[in-house]
Amino acid sequence: MTWQEWDEIAMNFEGKKAKIFCNDGTCYEGIGDTYFYDENSKGENVVVISLKVKNGLHTSFFQEEVEKIEFLD
């Protein structure tokens, strides 16, 4: 996905039920939370999404870690 698609997802992610499939094979399911900016592995300031998972914890994802996002709503 392009950075434009990623940014669009991030801006509309809060409150949506989603499943995130990571490049390393892990999968997370939960409710989207607010996005924020952080530095990626290349030193670029990028949008990061946050997911509230079932146990109440928050997990954050950089675009480079995510293979795909499936919305469940």
PDB file of N, CA and C in Angstrom:
ATOM      1  N   MET A   1       0.852  -1.179   0.000  1.00  0.00           N
ATOM      2  CA  MET A   1       0.000   0.000   0.000  1.00  0.00           C
ATOM      3  C   MET A   1       0.893   1.235   0.000  1.00  0.00           C
ATOM      4  N   THR A   2       0.433   2.279  -0.649  1.00  0.00           N
ATOM      5  CA  THR A   2       1.200   3.520  -0.728  1.00  0.00           C
ATOM      6  C   THR A   2       1.097   4.286   0.582  1.00  0.00           C
ATOM      7  N   TRP A   3       1.974   5.266   0.766  1.00  0.00           N
ATOM      8  CA  TRP A   3       1.909   6.063   1.987  1.00  0.00           C
ATOM      9  C   TRP A   3       0.619   6.890   2.019  1.00  0.00           C
ATOM     10  N   GLN A   4       0.087   7.248   0.847  1.00  0.00           N
ATOM     11  CA  GLN A   4      -1.173   7.993   0.800  1.00  0.00           C
ATOM     12  C   GLN A   4      -2.332   7.119   1.300  1.00  0.00           C
ATOM     13  N   GLU A   5      -2.345   5.853   0.878  1.00  0.00           N
ATOM     14  CA  GLU A   5      -3.377   4.922   1.349  1.00  0.00           C
ATOM     15  C   GLU A   5      -3.239   4.700   2.853  1.00  0.00           C
ATOM     16  N   TRP A   6      -1.994   4.547   3.315  1.00  0.00           N
ATOM     17  CA  TRP A   6      -1.735   4.354   4.744  1.00  0.00           C
ATOM     18  C   TRP A   6      -2.237   5.558   5.554  1.00  0.00           C
ATOM     19  N   ASP A   7      -1.917   6.761   5.095  1.00  0.00           N
ATOM     20  CA  ASP A   7      -2.357   7.967   5.805  1.00  0.00           C
ATOM     21  C   ASP A   7      -3.880   8.063   5.841  1.00  0.00           C
ATOM     22  N   GLU A   8      -4.531   7.706   4.751  1.00  0.00           N
ATOM     23  CA  GLU A   8      -5.999   7.722   4.691  1.00  0.00           C
ATOM     24  C   GLU A   8      -6.581   6.733   5.699  1.00  0.00           C
ATOM     25  N   ILE A   9      -5.999   5.543   5.787  1.00  0.00           N
ATOM     26  CA  ILE A   9      -6.447   4.551   6.775  1.00  0.00           C
ATOM     27  C   ILE A   9      -6.267   5.109   8.181  1.00  0.00           C
ATOM     28  N   ALA A  10      -5.100   5.670   8.455  1.00  0.00           N
ATOM     29  CA  ALA A  10      -4.799   6.189   9.795  1.00  0.00           C
ATOM     30  C   ALA A  10      -5.781   7.274  10.216  1.00  0.00           C
ATOM     31  N   MET A  11      -6.113   8.170   9.299  1.00  0.00           N
ATOM     32  CA  MET A  11      -7.012   9.287   9.610  1.00  0.00           C
ATOM     33  C   MET A  11      -8.432   8.806   9.927  1.00  0.00           C
ATOM     34  N   ASN A  12      -8.804   7.621   9.461  1.00  0.00           N
ATOM     35  CA  ASN A  12     -10.155   7.091   9.652  1.00  0.00           C
ATOM     36  C   ASN A  12     -10.173   5.797  10.458  1.00  0.00           C
ATOM     37  N   PHE A  13      -9.098   5.487  11.162  1.00  0.00           N
ATOM     38  CA  PHE A  13      -8.931   4.209  11.841  1.00  0.00           C
ATOM     39  C   PHE A  13      -9.585   4.157  13.225  1.00  0.00           C
ATOM     40  N   GLU A  14      -9.633   5.285  13.897  1.00  0.00           N
ATOM     41  CA  GLU A  14     -10.121   5.327  15.275  1.00  0.00           C
ATOM     42  C   GLU A  14     -11.562   4.814  15.386  1.00  0.00           C
ATOM     43  N   GLY A  15     -11.769   3.866  16.308  1.00  0.00           N
ATOM     44  CA  GLY A  15     -13.092   3.330  16.577  1.00  0.00           C
ATOM     45  C   GLY A  15     -13.542   2.198  15.668  1.00  0.00           C
ATOM     46  N   LYS A  16     -12.754   1.869  14.663  1.00  0.00           N
ATOM     47  CA  LYS A  16     -13.132   0.804  13.731  1.00  0.00           C
ATOM     48  C   LYS A  16     -12.528  -0.522  14.161  1.00  0.00           C
ATOM     49  N   LYS A  17     -13.318  -1.592  14.053  1.00  0.00           N
ATOM     50  CA  LYS A  17     -12.834  -2.932  14.355  1.00  0.00           C
ATOM     51  C   LYS A  17     -12.014  -3.413  13.160  1.00  0.00           C
ATOM     52  N   ALA A  18     -10.804  -3.918  13.447  1.00  0.00           N
ATOM     53  CA  ALA A  18      -9.912  -4.297  12.355  1.00  0.00           C
ATOM     54  C   ALA A  18      -9.028  -5.475  12.741  1.00  0.00           C
ATOM     55  N   LYS A  19      -8.522  -6.123  11.704  1.00  0.00           N
ATOM     56  CA  LYS A  19      -7.542  -7.187  11.854  1.00  0.00           C
ATOM     57  C   LYS A  19      -6.315  -6.735  11.061  1.00  0.00           C
ATOM     58  N   ILE A  20      -5.153  -6.756  11.721  1.00  0.00           N
ATOM     59  CA  ILE A  20      -3.912  -6.323  11.092  1.00  0.00           C
ATOM     60  C   ILE A  20      -3.010  -7.534  10.902  1.00  0.00           C
ATOM     61  N   PHE A  21      -2.596  -7.745   9.664  1.00  0.00           N
ATOM     62  CA  PHE A  21      -1.700  -8.844   9.308  1.00  0.00           C
ATOM     63  C   PHE A  21      -0.308  -8.252   9.093  1.00  0.00           C
ATOM     64  N   CYS A  22       0.652  -8.712   9.884  1.00  0.00           N
ATOM     65  CA  CYS A  22       2.010  -8.185   9.808  1.00  0.00           C
ATOM     66  C   CYS A  22       2.882  -9.015   8.877  1.00  0.00           C
ATOM     67  N   ASN A  23       3.947  -8.400   8.400  1.00  0.00           N
ATOM     68  CA  ASN A  23       4.884  -9.064   7.490  1.00  0.00           C
ATOM     69  C   ASN A  23       5.547 -10.285   8.118  1.00  0.00           C
ATOM     70  N   ASP A  24       5.649 -10.321   9.447  1.00  0.00           N
ATOM     71  CA  ASP A  24       6.299 -11.451  10.116  1.00  0.00           C
ATOM     72  C   ASP A  24       5.342 -12.614  10.387  1.00  0.00           C
ATOM     73  N   GLY A  25       4.086 -12.499   9.904  1.00  0.00           N
ATOM     74  CA  GLY A  25       3.115 -13.573  10.055  1.00  0.00           C
ATOM     75  C   GLY A  25       2.183 -13.427  11.240  1.00  0.00           C
ATOM     76  N   THR A  26       2.429 -12.474  12.119  1.00  0.00           N
ATOM     77  CA  THR A  26       1.523 -12.278  13.251  1.00  0.00           C
ATOM     78  C   THR A  26       0.276 -11.534  12.798  1.00  0.00           C
ATOM     79  N   CYS A  27      -0.787 -11.713  13.570  1.00  0.00           N
ATOM     80  CA  CYS A  27      -2.072 -11.091  13.259  1.00  0.00           C
ATOM     81  C   CYS A  27      -2.651 -10.542  14.559  1.00  0.00           C
ATOM     82  N   TYR A  28      -3.185  -9.339  14.497  1.00  0.00           N
ATOM     83  CA  TYR A  28      -3.782  -8.699  15.661  1.00  0.00           C
ATOM     84  C   TYR A  28      -5.201  -8.270  15.312  1.00  0.00           C
ATOM     85  N   GLU A  29      -6.098  -8.374  16.277  1.00  0.00           N
ATOM     86  CA  GLU A  29      -7.483  -7.950  16.078  1.00  0.00           C
ATOM     87  C   GLU A  29      -7.864  -7.041  17.233  1.00  0.00           C
ATOM     88  N   GLY A  30      -8.574  -5.970  16.921  1.00  0.00           N
ATOM     89  CA  GLY A  30      -8.996  -5.053  17.964  1.00  0.00           C
ATOM     90  C   GLY A  30      -9.724  -3.856  17.395  1.00  0.00           C
ATOM     91  N   ILE A  31      -9.712  -2.779  18.173  1.00  0.00           N
ATOM     92  CA  ILE A  31     -10.386  -1.533  17.805  1.00  0.00           C
ATOM     93  C   ILE A  31      -9.329  -0.465  17.554  1.00  0.00           C
ATOM     94  N   GLY A  32      -9.447   0.207  16.423  1.00  0.00           N
ATOM     95  CA  GLY A  32      -8.501   1.259  16.068  1.00  0.00           C
ATOM     96  C   GLY A  32      -8.525   2.398  17.068  1.00  0.00           C
ATOM     97  N   ASP A  33      -7.350   2.922  17.353  1.00  0.00           N
ATOM     98  CA  ASP A  33      -7.201   4.053  18.267  1.00  0.00           C
ATOM     99  C   ASP A  33      -6.581   5.211  17.487  1.00  0.00           C
ATOM    100  N   THR A  34      -6.197   6.256  18.169  1.00  0.00           N
ATOM    101  CA  THR A  34      -5.648   7.433  17.505  1.00  0.00           C
ATOM    102  C   THR A  34      -4.306   7.124  16.851  1.00  0.00           C
ATOM    103  N   TYR A  35      -3.983   7.883  15.841  1.00  0.00           N
ATOM    104  CA  TYR A  35      -2.692   7.752  15.176  1.00  0.00           C
ATOM    105  C   TYR A  35      -1.728   8.785  15.755  1.00  0.00           C
ATOM    106  N   PHE A  36      -0.454   8.597  15.502  1.00  0.00           N
ATOM    107  CA  PHE A  36       0.556   9.560  15.939  1.00  0.00           C
ATOM    108  C   PHE A  36       1.723   9.499  14.960  1.00  0.00           C
ATOM    109  N   TYR A  37       2.696  10.363  15.143  1.00  0.00           N
ATOM    110  CA  TYR A  37       3.870  10.397  14.278  1.00  0.00           C
ATOM    111  C   TYR A  37       5.082   9.900  15.052  1.00  0.00           C
ATOM    112  N   ASP A  38       5.931   9.133  14.370  1.00  0.00           N
ATOM    113  CA  ASP A  38       7.149   8.623  14.973  1.00  0.00           C
ATOM    114  C   ASP A  38       8.171   8.401  13.858  1.00  0.00           C
ATOM    115  N   GLU A  39       9.402   8.153  14.234  1.00  0.00           N
ATOM    116  CA  GLU A  39      10.468   7.937  13.269  1.00  0.00           C
ATOM    117  C   GLU A  39      10.568   6.453  12.912  1.00  0.00           C
ATOM    118  N   ASN A  40      10.543   6.156  11.616  1.00  0.00           N
ATOM    119  CA  ASN A  40      10.645   4.761  11.176  1.00  0.00           C
ATOM    120  C   ASN A  40      12.102   4.326  11.090  1.00  0.00           C
ATOM    121  N   SER A  41      12.348   3.127  10.592  1.00  0.00           N
ATOM    122  CA  SER A  41      13.698   2.578  10.524  1.00  0.00           C
ATOM    123  C   SER A  41      14.615   3.346   9.567  1.00  0.00           C
ATOM    124  N   LYS A  42      14.020   4.155   8.690  1.00  0.00           N
ATOM    125  CA  LYS A  42      14.801   4.960   7.743  1.00  0.00           C
ATOM    126  C   LYS A  42      15.048   6.377   8.257  1.00  0.00           C
ATOM    127  N   GLY A  43      14.559   6.670   9.466  1.00  0.00           N
ATOM    128  CA  GLY A  43      14.728   8.003  10.041  1.00  0.00           C
ATOM    129  C   GLY A  43      13.703   9.010   9.562  1.00  0.00           C
ATOM    130  N   GLU A  44      12.649   8.534   8.913  1.00  0.00           N
ATOM    131  CA  GLU A  44      11.592   9.410   8.404  1.00  0.00           C
ATOM    132  C   GLU A  44      10.489   9.558   9.452  1.00  0.00           C
ATOM    133  N   ASN A  45       9.918  10.750   9.541  1.00  0.00           N
ATOM    134  CA  ASN A  45       8.798  10.997  10.440  1.00  0.00           C
ATOM    135  C   ASN A  45       7.518  10.555   9.721  1.00  0.00           C
ATOM    136  N   VAL A  46       6.884   9.481  10.212  1.00  0.00           N
ATOM    137  CA  VAL A  46       5.741   8.875   9.514  1.00  0.00           C
ATOM    138  C   VAL A  46       4.562   8.668  10.467  1.00  0.00           C
ATOM    139  N   VAL A  47       3.414   8.391   9.876  1.00  0.00           N
ATOM    140  CA  VAL A  47       2.198   8.114  10.629  1.00  0.00           C
ATOM    141  C   VAL A  47       2.244   6.677  11.153  1.00  0.00           C
ATOM    142  N   VAL A  48       1.892   6.508  12.423  1.00  0.00           N
ATOM    143  CA  VAL A  48       1.838   5.201  13.067  1.00  0.00           C
ATOM    144  C   VAL A  48       0.409   5.003  13.559  1.00  0.00           C
ATOM    145  N   ILE A  49      -0.153   3.813  13.335  1.00  0.00           N
ATOM    146  CA  ILE A  49      -1.502   3.547  13.830  1.00  0.00           C
ATOM    147  C   ILE A  49      -1.426   2.754  15.128  1.00  0.00           C
ATOM    148  N   SER A  50      -2.464   2.887  15.929  1.00  0.00           N
ATOM    149  CA  SER A  50      -2.528   2.210  17.220  1.00  0.00           C
ATOM    150  C   SER A  50      -3.806   1.384  17.270  1.00  0.00           C
ATOM    151  N   LEU A  51      -3.703   0.197  17.855  1.00  0.00           N
ATOM    152  CA  LEU A  51      -4.831  -0.730  17.943  1.00  0.00           C
ATOM    153  C   LEU A  51      -5.016  -1.166  19.388  1.00  0.00           C
ATOM    154  N   LYS A  52      -6.244  -1.066  19.892  1.00  0.00           N
ATOM    155  CA  LYS A  52      -6.582  -1.600  21.214  1.00  0.00           C
ATOM    156  C   LYS A  52      -6.916  -3.072  21.011  1.00  0.00           C
ATOM    157  N   VAL A  53      -6.086  -3.949  21.535  1.00  0.00           N
ATOM    158  CA  VAL A  53      -6.314  -5.384  21.369  1.00  0.00           C
ATOM    159  C   VAL A  53      -7.178  -5.902  22.509  1.00  0.00           C
ATOM    160  N   LYS A  54      -7.596  -7.155  22.415  1.00  0.00           N
ATOM    161  CA  LYS A  54      -8.594  -7.726  23.328  1.00  0.00           C
ATOM    162  C   LYS A  54      -8.249  -7.621  24.806  1.00  0.00           C
ATOM    163  N   ASN A  55      -6.980  -7.715  25.168  1.00  0.00           N
ATOM    164  CA  ASN A  55      -6.611  -7.664  26.577  1.00  0.00           C
ATOM    165  C   ASN A  55      -6.500  -6.235  27.109  1.00  0.00           C
ATOM    166  N   GLY A  56      -6.900  -5.248  26.309  1.00  0.00           N
ATOM    167  CA  GLY A  56      -6.907  -3.857  26.742  1.00  0.00           C
ATOM    168  C   GLY A  56      -5.615  -3.110  26.478  1.00  0.00           C
ATOM    169  N   LEU A  57      -4.610  -3.792  25.978  1.00  0.00           N
ATOM    170  CA  LEU A  57      -3.340  -3.148  25.666  1.00  0.00           C
ATOM    171  C   LEU A  57      -3.408  -2.473  24.303  1.00  0.00           C
ATOM    172  N   HIS A  58      -2.509  -1.540  24.089  1.00  0.00           N
ATOM    173  CA  HIS A  58      -2.394  -0.869  22.799  1.00  0.00           C
ATOM    174  C   HIS A  58      -1.156  -1.400  22.080  1.00  0.00           C
ATOM    175  N   THR A  59      -1.294  -1.641  20.801  1.00  0.00           N
ATOM    176  CA  THR A  59      -0.188  -2.064  19.961  1.00  0.00           C
ATOM    177  C   THR A  59      -0.088  -1.071  18.818  1.00  0.00           C
ATOM    178  N   SER A  60       1.125  -0.643  18.516  1.00  0.00           N
ATOM    179  CA  SER A  60       1.339   0.342  17.460  1.00  0.00           C
ATOM    180  C   SER A  60       2.007  -0.299  16.255  1.00  0.00           C
ATOM    181  N   PHE A  61       1.702   0.241  15.069  1.00  0.00           N
ATOM    182  CA  PHE A  61       2.194  -0.334  13.820  1.00  0.00           C
ATOM    183  C   PHE A  61       2.694   0.747  12.874  1.00  0.00           C
ATOM    184  N   PHE A  62       3.894   0.516  12.344  1.00  0.00           N
ATOM    185  CA  PHE A  62       4.417   1.324  11.251  1.00  0.00           C
ATOM    186  C   PHE A  62       3.955   0.677   9.951  1.00  0.00           C
ATOM    187  N   GLN A  63       3.821   1.475   8.911  1.00  0.00           N
ATOM    188  CA  GLN A  63       3.403   0.951   7.605  1.00  0.00           C
ATOM    189  C   GLN A  63       4.324  -0.172   7.147  1.00  0.00           C
ATOM    190  N   GLU A  64       5.618  -0.027   7.383  1.00  0.00           N
ATOM    191  CA  GLU A  64       6.592  -1.017   6.906  1.00  0.00           C
ATOM    192  C   GLU A  64       6.427  -2.384   7.570  1.00  0.00           C
ATOM    193  N   GLU A  65       5.687  -2.460   8.685  1.00  0.00           N
ATOM    194  CA  GLU A  65       5.464  -3.721   9.395  1.00  0.00           C
ATOM    195  C   GLU A  65       4.199  -4.452   8.945  1.00  0.00           C
ATOM    196  N   VAL A  66       3.318  -3.748   8.233  1.00  0.00           N
ATOM    197  CA  VAL A  66       1.983  -4.261   7.937  1.00  0.00           C
ATOM    198  C   VAL A  66       1.867  -4.767   6.504  1.00  0.00           C
ATOM    199  N   GLU A  67       1.386  -6.000   6.391  1.00  0.00           N
ATOM    200  CA  GLU A  67       1.121  -6.573   5.066  1.00  0.00           C
ATOM    201  C   GLU A  67      -0.233  -6.106   4.548  1.00  0.00           C
ATOM    202  N   LYS A  68      -1.269  -6.208   5.432  1.00  0.00           N
ATOM    203  CA  LYS A  68      -2.606  -5.737   5.036  1.00  0.00           C
ATOM    204  C   LYS A  68      -3.451  -5.503   6.283  1.00  0.00           C
ATOM    205  N   ILE A  69      -4.513  -4.730   6.075  1.00  0.00           N
ATOM    206  CA  ILE A  69      -5.488  -4.435   7.131  1.00  0.00           C
ATOM    207  C   ILE A  69      -6.854  -4.826   6.603  1.00  0.00           C
ATOM    208  N   GLU A  70      -7.592  -5.562   7.433  1.00  0.00           N
ATOM    209  CA  GLU A  70      -8.932  -5.997   7.074  1.00  0.00           C
ATOM    210  C   GLU A  70      -9.900  -5.372   8.083  1.00  0.00           C
ATOM    211  N   PHE A  71     -10.836  -4.582   7.597  1.00  0.00           N
ATOM    212  CA  PHE A  71     -11.817  -3.961   8.480  1.00  0.00           C
ATOM    213  C   PHE A  71     -12.968  -4.947   8.704  1.00  0.00           C
ATOM    214  N   LEU A  72     -13.421  -5.057   9.963  1.00  0.00           N
ATOM    215  CA  LEU A  72     -14.424  -6.041  10.332  1.00  0.00           C
ATOM    216  C   LEU A  72     -15.795  -5.426  10.575  1.00  0.00           C
ATOM    217  N   ASP A  73     -15.912  -4.130  10.509  1.00  0.00           N
ATOM    218  CA  ASP A  73     -17.212  -3.452  10.718  1.00  0.00           C
ATOM    219  C   ASP A  73     -18.099  -3.587   9.510  1.00  0.00           C
TER     220      ASP A  73
END
